[in-house]
Tab-separated table of C-alpha atoms in Angstrom:
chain	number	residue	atom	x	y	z
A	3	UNK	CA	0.000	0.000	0.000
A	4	UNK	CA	0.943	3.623	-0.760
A	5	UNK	CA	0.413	6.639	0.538
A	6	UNK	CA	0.712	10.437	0.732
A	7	UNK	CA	0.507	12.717	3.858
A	8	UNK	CA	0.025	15.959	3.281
A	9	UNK	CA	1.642	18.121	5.598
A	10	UNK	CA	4.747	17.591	8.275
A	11	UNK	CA	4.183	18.596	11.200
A	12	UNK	CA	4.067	17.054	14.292
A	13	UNK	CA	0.708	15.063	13.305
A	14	UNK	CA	1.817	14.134	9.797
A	15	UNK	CA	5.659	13.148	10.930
A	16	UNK	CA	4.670	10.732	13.275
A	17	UNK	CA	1.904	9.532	11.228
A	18	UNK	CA	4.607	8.857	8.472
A	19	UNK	CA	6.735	7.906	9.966
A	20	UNK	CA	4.763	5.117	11.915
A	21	UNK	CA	3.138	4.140	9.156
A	22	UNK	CA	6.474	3.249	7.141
A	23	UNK	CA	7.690	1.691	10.167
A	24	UNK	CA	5.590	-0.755	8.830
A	25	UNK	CA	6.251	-1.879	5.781
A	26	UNK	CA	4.072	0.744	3.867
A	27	UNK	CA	5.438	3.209	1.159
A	28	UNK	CA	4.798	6.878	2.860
A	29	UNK	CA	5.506	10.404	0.778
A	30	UNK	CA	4.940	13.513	3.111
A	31	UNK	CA	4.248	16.419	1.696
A	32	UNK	CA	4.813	20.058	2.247
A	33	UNK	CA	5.274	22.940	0.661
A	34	UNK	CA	8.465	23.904	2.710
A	35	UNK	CA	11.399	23.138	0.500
A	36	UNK	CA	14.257	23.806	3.487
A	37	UNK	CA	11.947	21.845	6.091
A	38	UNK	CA	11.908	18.893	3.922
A	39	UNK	CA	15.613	18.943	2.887
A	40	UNK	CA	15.929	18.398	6.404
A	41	UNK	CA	13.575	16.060	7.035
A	42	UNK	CA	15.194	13.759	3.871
A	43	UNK	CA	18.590	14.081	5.814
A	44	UNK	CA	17.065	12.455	9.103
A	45	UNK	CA	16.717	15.856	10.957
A	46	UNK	CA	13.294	16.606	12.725
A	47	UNK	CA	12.497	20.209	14.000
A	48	UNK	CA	10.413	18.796	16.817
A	49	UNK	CA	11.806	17.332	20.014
A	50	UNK	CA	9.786	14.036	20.308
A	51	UNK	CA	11.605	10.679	21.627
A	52	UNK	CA	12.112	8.149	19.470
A	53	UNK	CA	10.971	9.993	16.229
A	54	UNK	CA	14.298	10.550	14.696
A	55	UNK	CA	15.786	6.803	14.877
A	56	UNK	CA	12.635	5.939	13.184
A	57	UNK	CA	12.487	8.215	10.647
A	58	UNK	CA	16.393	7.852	9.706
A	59	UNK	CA	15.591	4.232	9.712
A	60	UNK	CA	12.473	4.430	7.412
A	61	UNK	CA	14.448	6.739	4.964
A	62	UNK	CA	17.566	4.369	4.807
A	63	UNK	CA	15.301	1.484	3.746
A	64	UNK	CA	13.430	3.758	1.119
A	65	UNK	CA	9.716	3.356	2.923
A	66	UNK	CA	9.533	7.047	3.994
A	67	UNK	CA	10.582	10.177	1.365
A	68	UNK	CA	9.576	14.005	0.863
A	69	UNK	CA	8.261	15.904	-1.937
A	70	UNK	CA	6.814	19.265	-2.387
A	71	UNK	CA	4.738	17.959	-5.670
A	72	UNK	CA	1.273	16.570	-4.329
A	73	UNK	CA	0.435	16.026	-7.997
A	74	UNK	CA	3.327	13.591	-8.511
A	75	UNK	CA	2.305	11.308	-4.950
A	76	UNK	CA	-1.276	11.713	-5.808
A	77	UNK	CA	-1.504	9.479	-8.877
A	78	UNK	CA	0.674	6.510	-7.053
A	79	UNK	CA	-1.163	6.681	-3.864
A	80	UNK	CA	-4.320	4.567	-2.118
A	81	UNK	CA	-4.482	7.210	0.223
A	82	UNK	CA	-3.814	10.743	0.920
A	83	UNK	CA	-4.316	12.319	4.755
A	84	UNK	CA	-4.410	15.807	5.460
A	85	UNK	CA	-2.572	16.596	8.202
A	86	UNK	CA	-2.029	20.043	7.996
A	87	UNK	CA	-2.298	23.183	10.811
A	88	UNK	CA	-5.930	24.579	11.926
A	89	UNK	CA	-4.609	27.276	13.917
A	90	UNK	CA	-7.252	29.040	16.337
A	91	UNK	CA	-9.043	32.134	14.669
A	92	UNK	CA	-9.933	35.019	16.860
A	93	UNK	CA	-13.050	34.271	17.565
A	94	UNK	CA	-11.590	30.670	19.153
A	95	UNK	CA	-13.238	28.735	16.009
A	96	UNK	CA	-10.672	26.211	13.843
A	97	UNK	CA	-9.182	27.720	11.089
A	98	UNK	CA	-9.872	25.361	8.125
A	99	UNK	CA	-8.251	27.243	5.100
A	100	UNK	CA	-5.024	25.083	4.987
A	101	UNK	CA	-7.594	21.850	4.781
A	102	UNK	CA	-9.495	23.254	2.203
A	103	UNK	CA	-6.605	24.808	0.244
A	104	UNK	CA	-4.983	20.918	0.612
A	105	UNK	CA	-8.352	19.379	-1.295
A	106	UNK	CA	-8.767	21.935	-3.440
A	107	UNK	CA	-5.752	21.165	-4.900
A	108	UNK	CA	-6.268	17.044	-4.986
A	109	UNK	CA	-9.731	18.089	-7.139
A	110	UNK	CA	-7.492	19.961	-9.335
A	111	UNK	CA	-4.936	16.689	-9.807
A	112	UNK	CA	-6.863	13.940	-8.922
A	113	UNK	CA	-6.340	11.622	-11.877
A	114	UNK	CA	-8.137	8.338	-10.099
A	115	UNK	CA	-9.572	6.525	-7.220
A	116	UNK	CA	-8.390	7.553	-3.733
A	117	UNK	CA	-9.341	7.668	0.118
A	118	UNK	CA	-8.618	11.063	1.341
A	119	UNK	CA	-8.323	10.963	5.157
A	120	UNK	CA	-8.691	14.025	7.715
A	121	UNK	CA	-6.324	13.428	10.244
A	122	UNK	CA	-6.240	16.849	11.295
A	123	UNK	CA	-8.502	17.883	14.375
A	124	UNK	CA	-11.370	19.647	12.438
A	125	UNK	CA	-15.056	20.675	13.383
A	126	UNK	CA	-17.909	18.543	12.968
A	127	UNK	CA	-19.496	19.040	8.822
A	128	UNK	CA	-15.084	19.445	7.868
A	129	UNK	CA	-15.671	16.072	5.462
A	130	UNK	CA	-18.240	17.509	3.882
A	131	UNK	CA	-16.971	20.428	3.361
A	132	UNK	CA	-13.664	18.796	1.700
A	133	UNK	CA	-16.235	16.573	-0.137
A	134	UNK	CA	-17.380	19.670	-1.881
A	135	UNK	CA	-14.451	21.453	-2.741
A	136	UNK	CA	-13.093	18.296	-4.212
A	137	UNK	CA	-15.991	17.454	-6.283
A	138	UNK	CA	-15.906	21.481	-7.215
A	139	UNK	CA	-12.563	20.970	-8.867
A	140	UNK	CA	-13.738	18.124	-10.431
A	141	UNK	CA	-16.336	19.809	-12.293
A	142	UNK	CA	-14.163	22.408	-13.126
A	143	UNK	CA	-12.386	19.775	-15.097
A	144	UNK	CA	-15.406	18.437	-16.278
A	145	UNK	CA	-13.995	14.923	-14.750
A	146	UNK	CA	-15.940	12.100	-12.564
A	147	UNK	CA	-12.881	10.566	-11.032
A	148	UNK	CA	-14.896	8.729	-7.892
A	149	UNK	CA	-13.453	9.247	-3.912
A	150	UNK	CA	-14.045	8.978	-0.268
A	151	UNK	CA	-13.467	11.514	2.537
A	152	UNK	CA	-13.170	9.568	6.116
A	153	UNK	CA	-12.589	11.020	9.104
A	154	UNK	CA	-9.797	9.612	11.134
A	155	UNK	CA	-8.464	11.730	13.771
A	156	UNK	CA	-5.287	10.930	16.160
A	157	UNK	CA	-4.939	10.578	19.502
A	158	UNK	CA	-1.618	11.020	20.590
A	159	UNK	CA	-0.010	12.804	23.478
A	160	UNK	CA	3.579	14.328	23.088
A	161	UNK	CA	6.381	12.845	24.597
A	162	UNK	CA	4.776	9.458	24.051
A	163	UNK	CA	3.628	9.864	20.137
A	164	UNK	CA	5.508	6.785	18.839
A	165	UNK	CA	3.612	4.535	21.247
A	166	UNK	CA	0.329	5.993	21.178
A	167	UNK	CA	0.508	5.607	17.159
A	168	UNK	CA	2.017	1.953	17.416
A	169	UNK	CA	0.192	0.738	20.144
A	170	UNK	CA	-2.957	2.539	20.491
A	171	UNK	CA	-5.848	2.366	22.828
A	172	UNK	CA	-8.188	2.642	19.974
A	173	UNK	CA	-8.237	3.406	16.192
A	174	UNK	CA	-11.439	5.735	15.366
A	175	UNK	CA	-12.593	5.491	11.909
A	176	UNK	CA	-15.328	7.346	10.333
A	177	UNK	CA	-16.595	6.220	6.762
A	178	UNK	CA	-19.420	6.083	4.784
A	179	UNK	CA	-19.192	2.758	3.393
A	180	UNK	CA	-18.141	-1.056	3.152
A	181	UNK	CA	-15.263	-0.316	0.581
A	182	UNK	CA	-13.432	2.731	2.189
A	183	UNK	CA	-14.239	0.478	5.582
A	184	UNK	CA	-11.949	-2.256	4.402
A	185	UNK	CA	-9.276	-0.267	3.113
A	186	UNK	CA	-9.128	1.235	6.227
A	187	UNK	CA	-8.837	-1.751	7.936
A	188	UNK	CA	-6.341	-2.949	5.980
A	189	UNK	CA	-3.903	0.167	6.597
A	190	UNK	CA	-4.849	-0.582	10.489
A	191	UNK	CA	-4.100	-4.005	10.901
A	192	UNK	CA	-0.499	-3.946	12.351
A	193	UNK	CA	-1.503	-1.745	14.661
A	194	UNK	CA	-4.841	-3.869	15.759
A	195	UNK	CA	-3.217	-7.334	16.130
A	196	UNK	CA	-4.038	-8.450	19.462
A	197	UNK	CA	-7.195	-7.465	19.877
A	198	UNK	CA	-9.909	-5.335	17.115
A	199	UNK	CA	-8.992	-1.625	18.313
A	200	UNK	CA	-10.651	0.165	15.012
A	201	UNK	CA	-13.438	1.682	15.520
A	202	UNK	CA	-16.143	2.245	12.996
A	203	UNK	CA	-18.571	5.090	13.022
A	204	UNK	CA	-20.474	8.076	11.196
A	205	UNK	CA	-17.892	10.704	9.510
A	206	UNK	CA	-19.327	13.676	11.537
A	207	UNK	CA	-19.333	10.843	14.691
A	208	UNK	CA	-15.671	10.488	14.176
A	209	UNK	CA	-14.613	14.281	14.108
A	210	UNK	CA	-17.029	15.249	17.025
A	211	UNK	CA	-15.294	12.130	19.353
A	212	UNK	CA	-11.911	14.159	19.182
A	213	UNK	CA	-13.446	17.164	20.518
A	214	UNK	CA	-15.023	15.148	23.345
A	215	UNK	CA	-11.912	13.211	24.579
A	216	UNK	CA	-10.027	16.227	24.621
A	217	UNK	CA	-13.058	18.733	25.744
A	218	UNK	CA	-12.873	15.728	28.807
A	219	UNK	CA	-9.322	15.947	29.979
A	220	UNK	CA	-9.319	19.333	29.808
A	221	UNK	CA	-12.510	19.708	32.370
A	222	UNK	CA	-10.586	16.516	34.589
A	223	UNK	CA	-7.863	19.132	34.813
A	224	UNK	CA	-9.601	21.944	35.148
A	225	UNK	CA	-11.686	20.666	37.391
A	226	UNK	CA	-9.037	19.580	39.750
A	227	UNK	CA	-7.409	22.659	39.911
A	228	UNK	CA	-10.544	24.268	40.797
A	229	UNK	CA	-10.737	21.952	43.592
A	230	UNK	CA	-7.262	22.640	44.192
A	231	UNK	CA	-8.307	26.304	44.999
A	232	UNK	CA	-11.198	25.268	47.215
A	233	UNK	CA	-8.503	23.423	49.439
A	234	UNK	CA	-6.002	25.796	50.026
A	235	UNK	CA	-9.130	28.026	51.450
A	236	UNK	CA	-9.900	25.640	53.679
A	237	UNK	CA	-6.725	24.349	54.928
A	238	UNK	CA	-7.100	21.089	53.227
A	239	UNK	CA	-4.151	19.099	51.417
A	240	UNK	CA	-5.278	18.354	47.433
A	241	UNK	CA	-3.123	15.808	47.398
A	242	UNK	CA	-4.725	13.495	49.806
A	243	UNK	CA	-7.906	14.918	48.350
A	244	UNK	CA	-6.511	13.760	44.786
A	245	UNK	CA	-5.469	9.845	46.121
A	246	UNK	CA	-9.178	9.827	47.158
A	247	UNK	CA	-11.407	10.438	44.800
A	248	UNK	CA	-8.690	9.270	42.111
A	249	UNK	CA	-9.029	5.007	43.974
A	250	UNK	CA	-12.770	5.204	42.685
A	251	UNK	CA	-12.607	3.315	39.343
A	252	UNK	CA	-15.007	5.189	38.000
A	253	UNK	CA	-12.960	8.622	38.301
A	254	UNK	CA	-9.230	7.434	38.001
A	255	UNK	CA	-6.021	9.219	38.002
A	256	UNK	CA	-5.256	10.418	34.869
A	257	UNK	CA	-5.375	13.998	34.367
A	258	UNK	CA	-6.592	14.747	38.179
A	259	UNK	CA	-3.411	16.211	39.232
A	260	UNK	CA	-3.632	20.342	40.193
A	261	UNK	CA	-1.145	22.661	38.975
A	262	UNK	CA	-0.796	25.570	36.728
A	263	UNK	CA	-3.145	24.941	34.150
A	264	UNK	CA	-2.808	22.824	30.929
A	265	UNK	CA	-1.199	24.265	27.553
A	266	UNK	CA	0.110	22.735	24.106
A	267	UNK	CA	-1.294	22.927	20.450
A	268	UNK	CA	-4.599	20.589	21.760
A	269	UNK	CA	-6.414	21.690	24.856
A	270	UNK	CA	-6.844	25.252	24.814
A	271	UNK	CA	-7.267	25.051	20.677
A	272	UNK	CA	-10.085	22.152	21.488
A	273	UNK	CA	-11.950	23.996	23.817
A	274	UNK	CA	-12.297	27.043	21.985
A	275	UNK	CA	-13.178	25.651	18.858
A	276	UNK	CA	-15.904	23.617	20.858
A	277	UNK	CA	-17.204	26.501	22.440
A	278	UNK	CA	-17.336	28.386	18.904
A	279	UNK	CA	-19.184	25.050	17.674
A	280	UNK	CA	-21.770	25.434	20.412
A	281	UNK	CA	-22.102	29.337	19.952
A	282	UNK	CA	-22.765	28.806	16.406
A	283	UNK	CA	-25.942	26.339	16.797
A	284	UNK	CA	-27.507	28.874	19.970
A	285	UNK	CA	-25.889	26.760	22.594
A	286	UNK	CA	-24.717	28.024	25.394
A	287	UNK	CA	-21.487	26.542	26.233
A	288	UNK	CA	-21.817	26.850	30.189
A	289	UNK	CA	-19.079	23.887	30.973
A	290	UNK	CA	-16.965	24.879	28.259
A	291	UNK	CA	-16.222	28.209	29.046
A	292	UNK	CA	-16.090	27.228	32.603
A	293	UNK	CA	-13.581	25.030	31.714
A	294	UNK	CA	-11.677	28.099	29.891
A	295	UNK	CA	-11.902	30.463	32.368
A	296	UNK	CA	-10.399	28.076	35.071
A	297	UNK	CA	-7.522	27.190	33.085
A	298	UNK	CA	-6.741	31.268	32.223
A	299	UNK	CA	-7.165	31.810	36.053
A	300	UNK	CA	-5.078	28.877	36.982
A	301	UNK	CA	-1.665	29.955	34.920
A	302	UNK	CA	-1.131	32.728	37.252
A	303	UNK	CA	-2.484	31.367	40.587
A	304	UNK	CA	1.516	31.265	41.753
A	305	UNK	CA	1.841	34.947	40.777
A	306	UNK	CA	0.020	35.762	43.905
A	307	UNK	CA	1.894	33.209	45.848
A	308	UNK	CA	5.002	35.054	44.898
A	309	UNK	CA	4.007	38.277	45.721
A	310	UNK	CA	2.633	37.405	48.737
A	311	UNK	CA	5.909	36.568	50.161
A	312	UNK	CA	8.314	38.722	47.816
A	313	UNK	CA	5.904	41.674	47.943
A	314	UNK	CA	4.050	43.477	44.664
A	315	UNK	CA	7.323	44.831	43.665
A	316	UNK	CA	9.685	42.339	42.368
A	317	UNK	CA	12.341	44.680	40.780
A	318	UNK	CA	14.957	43.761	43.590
A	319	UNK	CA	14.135	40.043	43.109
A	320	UNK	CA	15.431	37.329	41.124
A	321	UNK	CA	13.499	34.343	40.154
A	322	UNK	CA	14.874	31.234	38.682
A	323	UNK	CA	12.446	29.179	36.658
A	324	UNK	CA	12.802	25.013	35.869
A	325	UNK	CA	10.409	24.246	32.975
A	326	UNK	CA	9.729	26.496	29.889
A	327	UNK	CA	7.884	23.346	27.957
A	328	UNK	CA	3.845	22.989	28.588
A	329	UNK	CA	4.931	19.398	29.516
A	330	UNK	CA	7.626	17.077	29.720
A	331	UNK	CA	9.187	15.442	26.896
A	332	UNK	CA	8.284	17.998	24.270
A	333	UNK	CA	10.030	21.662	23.184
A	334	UNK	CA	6.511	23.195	22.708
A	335	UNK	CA	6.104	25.641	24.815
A	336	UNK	CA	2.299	26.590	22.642
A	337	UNK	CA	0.165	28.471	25.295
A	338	UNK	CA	2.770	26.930	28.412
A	339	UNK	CA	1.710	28.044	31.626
A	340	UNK	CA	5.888	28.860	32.391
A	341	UNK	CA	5.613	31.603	30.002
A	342	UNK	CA	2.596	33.335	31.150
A	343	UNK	CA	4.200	33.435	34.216
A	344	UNK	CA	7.386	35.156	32.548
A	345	UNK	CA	5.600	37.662	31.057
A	346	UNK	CA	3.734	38.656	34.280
A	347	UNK	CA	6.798	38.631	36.239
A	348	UNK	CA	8.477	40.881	33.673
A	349	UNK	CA	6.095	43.202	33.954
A	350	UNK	CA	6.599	43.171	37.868
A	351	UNK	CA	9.712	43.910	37.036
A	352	UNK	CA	11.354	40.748	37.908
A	353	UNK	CA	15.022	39.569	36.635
A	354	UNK	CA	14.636	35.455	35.517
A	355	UNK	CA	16.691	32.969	34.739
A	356	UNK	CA	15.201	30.079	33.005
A	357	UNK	CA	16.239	26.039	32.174
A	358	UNK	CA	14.409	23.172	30.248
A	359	UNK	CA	16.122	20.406	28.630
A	360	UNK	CA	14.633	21.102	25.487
A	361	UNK	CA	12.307	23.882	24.916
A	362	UNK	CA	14.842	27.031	25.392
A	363	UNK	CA	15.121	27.501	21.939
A	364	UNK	CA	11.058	27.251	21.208
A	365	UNK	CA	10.667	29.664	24.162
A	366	UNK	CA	13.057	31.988	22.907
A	367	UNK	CA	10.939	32.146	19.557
A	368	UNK	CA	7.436	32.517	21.782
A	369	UNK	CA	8.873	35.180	23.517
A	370	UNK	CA	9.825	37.321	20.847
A	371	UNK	CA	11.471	40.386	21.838
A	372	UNK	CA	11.065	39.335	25.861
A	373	UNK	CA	13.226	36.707	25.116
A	374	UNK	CA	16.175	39.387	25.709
A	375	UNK	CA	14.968	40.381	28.973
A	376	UNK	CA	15.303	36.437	30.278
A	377	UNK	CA	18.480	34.771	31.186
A	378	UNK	CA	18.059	31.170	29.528
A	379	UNK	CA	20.430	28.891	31.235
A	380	UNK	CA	21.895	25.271	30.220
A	381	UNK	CA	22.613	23.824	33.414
A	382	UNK	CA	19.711	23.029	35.957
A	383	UNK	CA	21.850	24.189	38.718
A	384	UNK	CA	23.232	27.728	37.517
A	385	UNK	CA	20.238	28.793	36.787
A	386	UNK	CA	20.190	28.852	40.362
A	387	UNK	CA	22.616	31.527	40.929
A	388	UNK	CA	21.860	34.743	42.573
A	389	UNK	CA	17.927	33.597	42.363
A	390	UNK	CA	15.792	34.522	45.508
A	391	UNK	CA	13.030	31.777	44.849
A	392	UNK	CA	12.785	28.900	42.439
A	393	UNK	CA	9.871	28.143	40.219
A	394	UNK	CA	8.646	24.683	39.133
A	395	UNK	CA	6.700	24.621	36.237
A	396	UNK	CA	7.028	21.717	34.298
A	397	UNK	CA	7.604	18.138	35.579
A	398	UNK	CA	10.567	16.838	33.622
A	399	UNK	CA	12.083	13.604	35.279
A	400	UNK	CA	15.185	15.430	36.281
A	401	UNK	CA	13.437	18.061	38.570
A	402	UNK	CA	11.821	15.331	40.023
A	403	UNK	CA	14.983	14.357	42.943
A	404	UNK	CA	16.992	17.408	43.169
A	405	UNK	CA	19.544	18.085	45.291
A	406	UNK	CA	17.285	20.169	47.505
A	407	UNK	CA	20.684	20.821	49.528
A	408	UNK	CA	22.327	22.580	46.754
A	409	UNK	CA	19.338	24.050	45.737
A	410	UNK	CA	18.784	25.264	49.604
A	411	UNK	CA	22.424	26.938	49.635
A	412	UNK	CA	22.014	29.157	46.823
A	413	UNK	CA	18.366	30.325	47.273
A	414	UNK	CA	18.155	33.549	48.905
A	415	UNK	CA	14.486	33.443	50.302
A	416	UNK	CA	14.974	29.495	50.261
A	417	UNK	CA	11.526	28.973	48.795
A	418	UNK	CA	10.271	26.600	46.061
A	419	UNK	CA	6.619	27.634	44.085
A	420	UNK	CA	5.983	24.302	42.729
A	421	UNK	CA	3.223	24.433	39.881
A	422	UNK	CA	3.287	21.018	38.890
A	423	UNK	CA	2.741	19.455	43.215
A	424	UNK	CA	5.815	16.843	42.529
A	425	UNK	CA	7.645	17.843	45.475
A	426	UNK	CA	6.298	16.094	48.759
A	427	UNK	CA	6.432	19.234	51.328
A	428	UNK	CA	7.953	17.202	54.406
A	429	UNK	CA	10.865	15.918	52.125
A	430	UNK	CA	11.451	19.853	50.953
A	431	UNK	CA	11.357	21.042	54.696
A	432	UNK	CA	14.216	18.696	55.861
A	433	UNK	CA	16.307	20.555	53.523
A	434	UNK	CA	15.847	24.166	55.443
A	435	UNK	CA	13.322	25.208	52.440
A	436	UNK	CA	10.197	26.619	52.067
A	437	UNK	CA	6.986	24.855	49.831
A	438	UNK	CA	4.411	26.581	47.846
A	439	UNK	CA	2.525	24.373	45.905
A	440	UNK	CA	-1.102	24.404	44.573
A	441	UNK	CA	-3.941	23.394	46.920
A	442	UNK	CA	-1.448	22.903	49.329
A	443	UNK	CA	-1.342	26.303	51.558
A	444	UNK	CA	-0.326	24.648	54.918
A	445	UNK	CA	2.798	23.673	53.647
A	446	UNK	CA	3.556	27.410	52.580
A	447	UNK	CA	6.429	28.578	54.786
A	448	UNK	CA	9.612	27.303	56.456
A	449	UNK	CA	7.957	26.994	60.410
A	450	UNK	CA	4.956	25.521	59.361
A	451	UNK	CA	6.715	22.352	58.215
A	452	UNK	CA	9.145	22.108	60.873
């Protein structure tokens, strides 16, 4: 089987690349010449583990190659998935023109048969709407070269994209009929060996269920951190609060851990666009926004923490900052709670010194000109230096032990704001330093945990 993805970004690389990891004959696509020079040498602009063995793998044995000429792919391909950018528009709904702009151009070269997939995550009614712009090109032709728009949208979580893709929990397919079905299926197979994972459903089924999942974890998170705020008024630990309601089955874990809000390219994109969706039908989106408004709130929840023991004025202080990255094991720093916090502590008047692993560089490019005003740091521990307080805000592996020690001789106030709760207060306190975490406000100074 062959196939074309349109578009390389972090969606359509892994897809790609996955897919060639086994066995079938990918050709991404983009319209980025230098990008895909790169991406032909074995580079990837994306920090994603595991990604780059496979891809220089897949290119050495000639399953996975780049082209900027759709036309060319299209006529030697079974399939052809969009998986190019819908960037927020103002008003919060999905910004489809790169979608459309992608089938307008396979009705203008279509020569034959072909299954064109929307991977990307796209509003309920975006098939149809693909539908028709390919048939319009069509007609423009005056050709009736027959095709079928399914809905297939991905599930996977950065930092753990490989395994989501090769080993997912399920496989949601949305088609219209028995033949797309089974070529679907086909393409799928590897992946659903051990037990059936595809799912079959309506197209507009298909492309509302992404919405939902992540609509979902956002409001698990959001929710959480709401309760998180509830505790600390009442003096109660949302940790222990957390382990309890998270042993009912029903609830779970996942995504019931309070911090500083959730970021990335999904969650806050999701929620907006779903609020849009119900705004546009005369719905009003009272969970939603909820949801919205919580997370917003939630990003600068330690700003008041920090002024409350540094005082409104932070021009004398130095602050010293461990996470730029909206989560561990990924450089995107889209919408990251750490750099809302920058920017209001700039405009406090603050002097920072930042370290992640991976994201500086992405950060850097976020900030724009701001970027000069922050002191971006290689080394976990000099960033450190001179710093009155330290700031946790992403929960990389290595921040997860520190040598609280070191970290207690070079601190001035000798206080840790942890935004992401990994620390366990009692273990900070033997060390001489203060906690601040979220939902946690008994453990806030020095005495109280001594």
């Amino acid at each position: 089987m062959k196939i074309t993805i349109v578009g390389t970004g972090y969606v359509g690389l892994v897809t790609g690349t996955c897919f060639a990891e086994m066995g079938i004959q990918v050709t991404c696509v983009d319209i980025d010449k230098k990008k895909l020079a790169m991406l032909q040498d074995g580079n990837i602009p994306i920090h994603e583990p595991g990604l780059s063995d496979l891809l220089v793998r897949n290119i050495a044995a000639k399953r996975i190659a780049f082209s900027s000429n759709l036309a060319d792919s299209l006529g030697e391909s079974d399939m052809v998935f969009i998986a190019v950018g819908t960037p927020p528009n103002e008003d919060g709904s999905a910004d489809l023109s790169h979608v459309i702009a992608v089938a307008r151009e396979i009705g203008e070269k279509l020569k034959s048969y072909v299954v064109v997939v929307d991977k990307s995550t796209v509003p309920v009614g975006t098939a149809d709407m693909v539908s028709l712009e390919i048939s319009k090109q069509l007609k423009k032709r005056s050709m009736k070269i027959p095709f079928d728009v399914v809905s297939n949208p991905e599930f996977l979580k950065e930092g753990a994209a490989i395994k989501d893709f090769m080993s997912p929990d399920r496989i949601i397919i949305g088609a219209s009929n028995d033949k797309v079905r089974s070529k679907m299926a086909e393409l799928y197979a590897p992946f659903s060996r051990k037990h059936d994972k595809i799912q079959f459903m309506g197209v507009r089924d298909a492309e509302m269920t992404k919405y939902a999942a992540n609509g979902m974890l956002a409001t698990k998170i959001s929710f959480m951190n709401e309760i998180a705020v509830l505790c600390e008024k009442y003096g109660v630990d949302v940790e222990n609060v957390r382990k309890g309601i998270g042993s009912d089955p029903r609830i779970g874990y996942s995504f019931m851990y309070p911090g500083a809000g959730y970021g990335g390219s999904c969650f806050p994109k999701d929620i907006r666009a779903l609020v849009s969706m119900a705004s546009a039908e005369g719905i009003e989106p009272y969970i939603f926004k909820a949801v919205e408004a919580r997370n917003q709130e939630q990003k600068l929840l330690l700003m008041e923490k920090i002024t409350g023991h540094l005082g409104e004025d932070l021009s004398a202080k130095k602050i010293a900052v461990w996470g730029l990255a909206f989560k561990p094991e990924t450089d995107d720093v889209r919408e990251a709670s750490a750099l809302v916090m920058i920017r209001a502590l700039l405009v406090r008047g603050a002097s920072i010194s930042a370290f992640d692993p991976e994201a500086i560089q992405t950060a850097k490019l976020e900030l724009g000109d701001l970027a000069d005003e922050v002191d971006f740091v290689e080394e976990m521990y000099s960033v450190l230096e001179e710093a009155d307080v330290l700031l946790v805000m992403t929960e990389w592996k290595q921040f997860r032990q520190p040598d609280f020690r070191l970290i207690a001789g070079k601190l001035k106030s000798k206080l840790i704001f942890d935004g992401r709760n990994i620390y366990a207060p009692s273990v900070v306190h033997k060390h001489g330093l203060g906690y601040v975490g979220v939902g946690r406000t008994s453990f806030s100074t020095i005495d109280e945990g001594e």
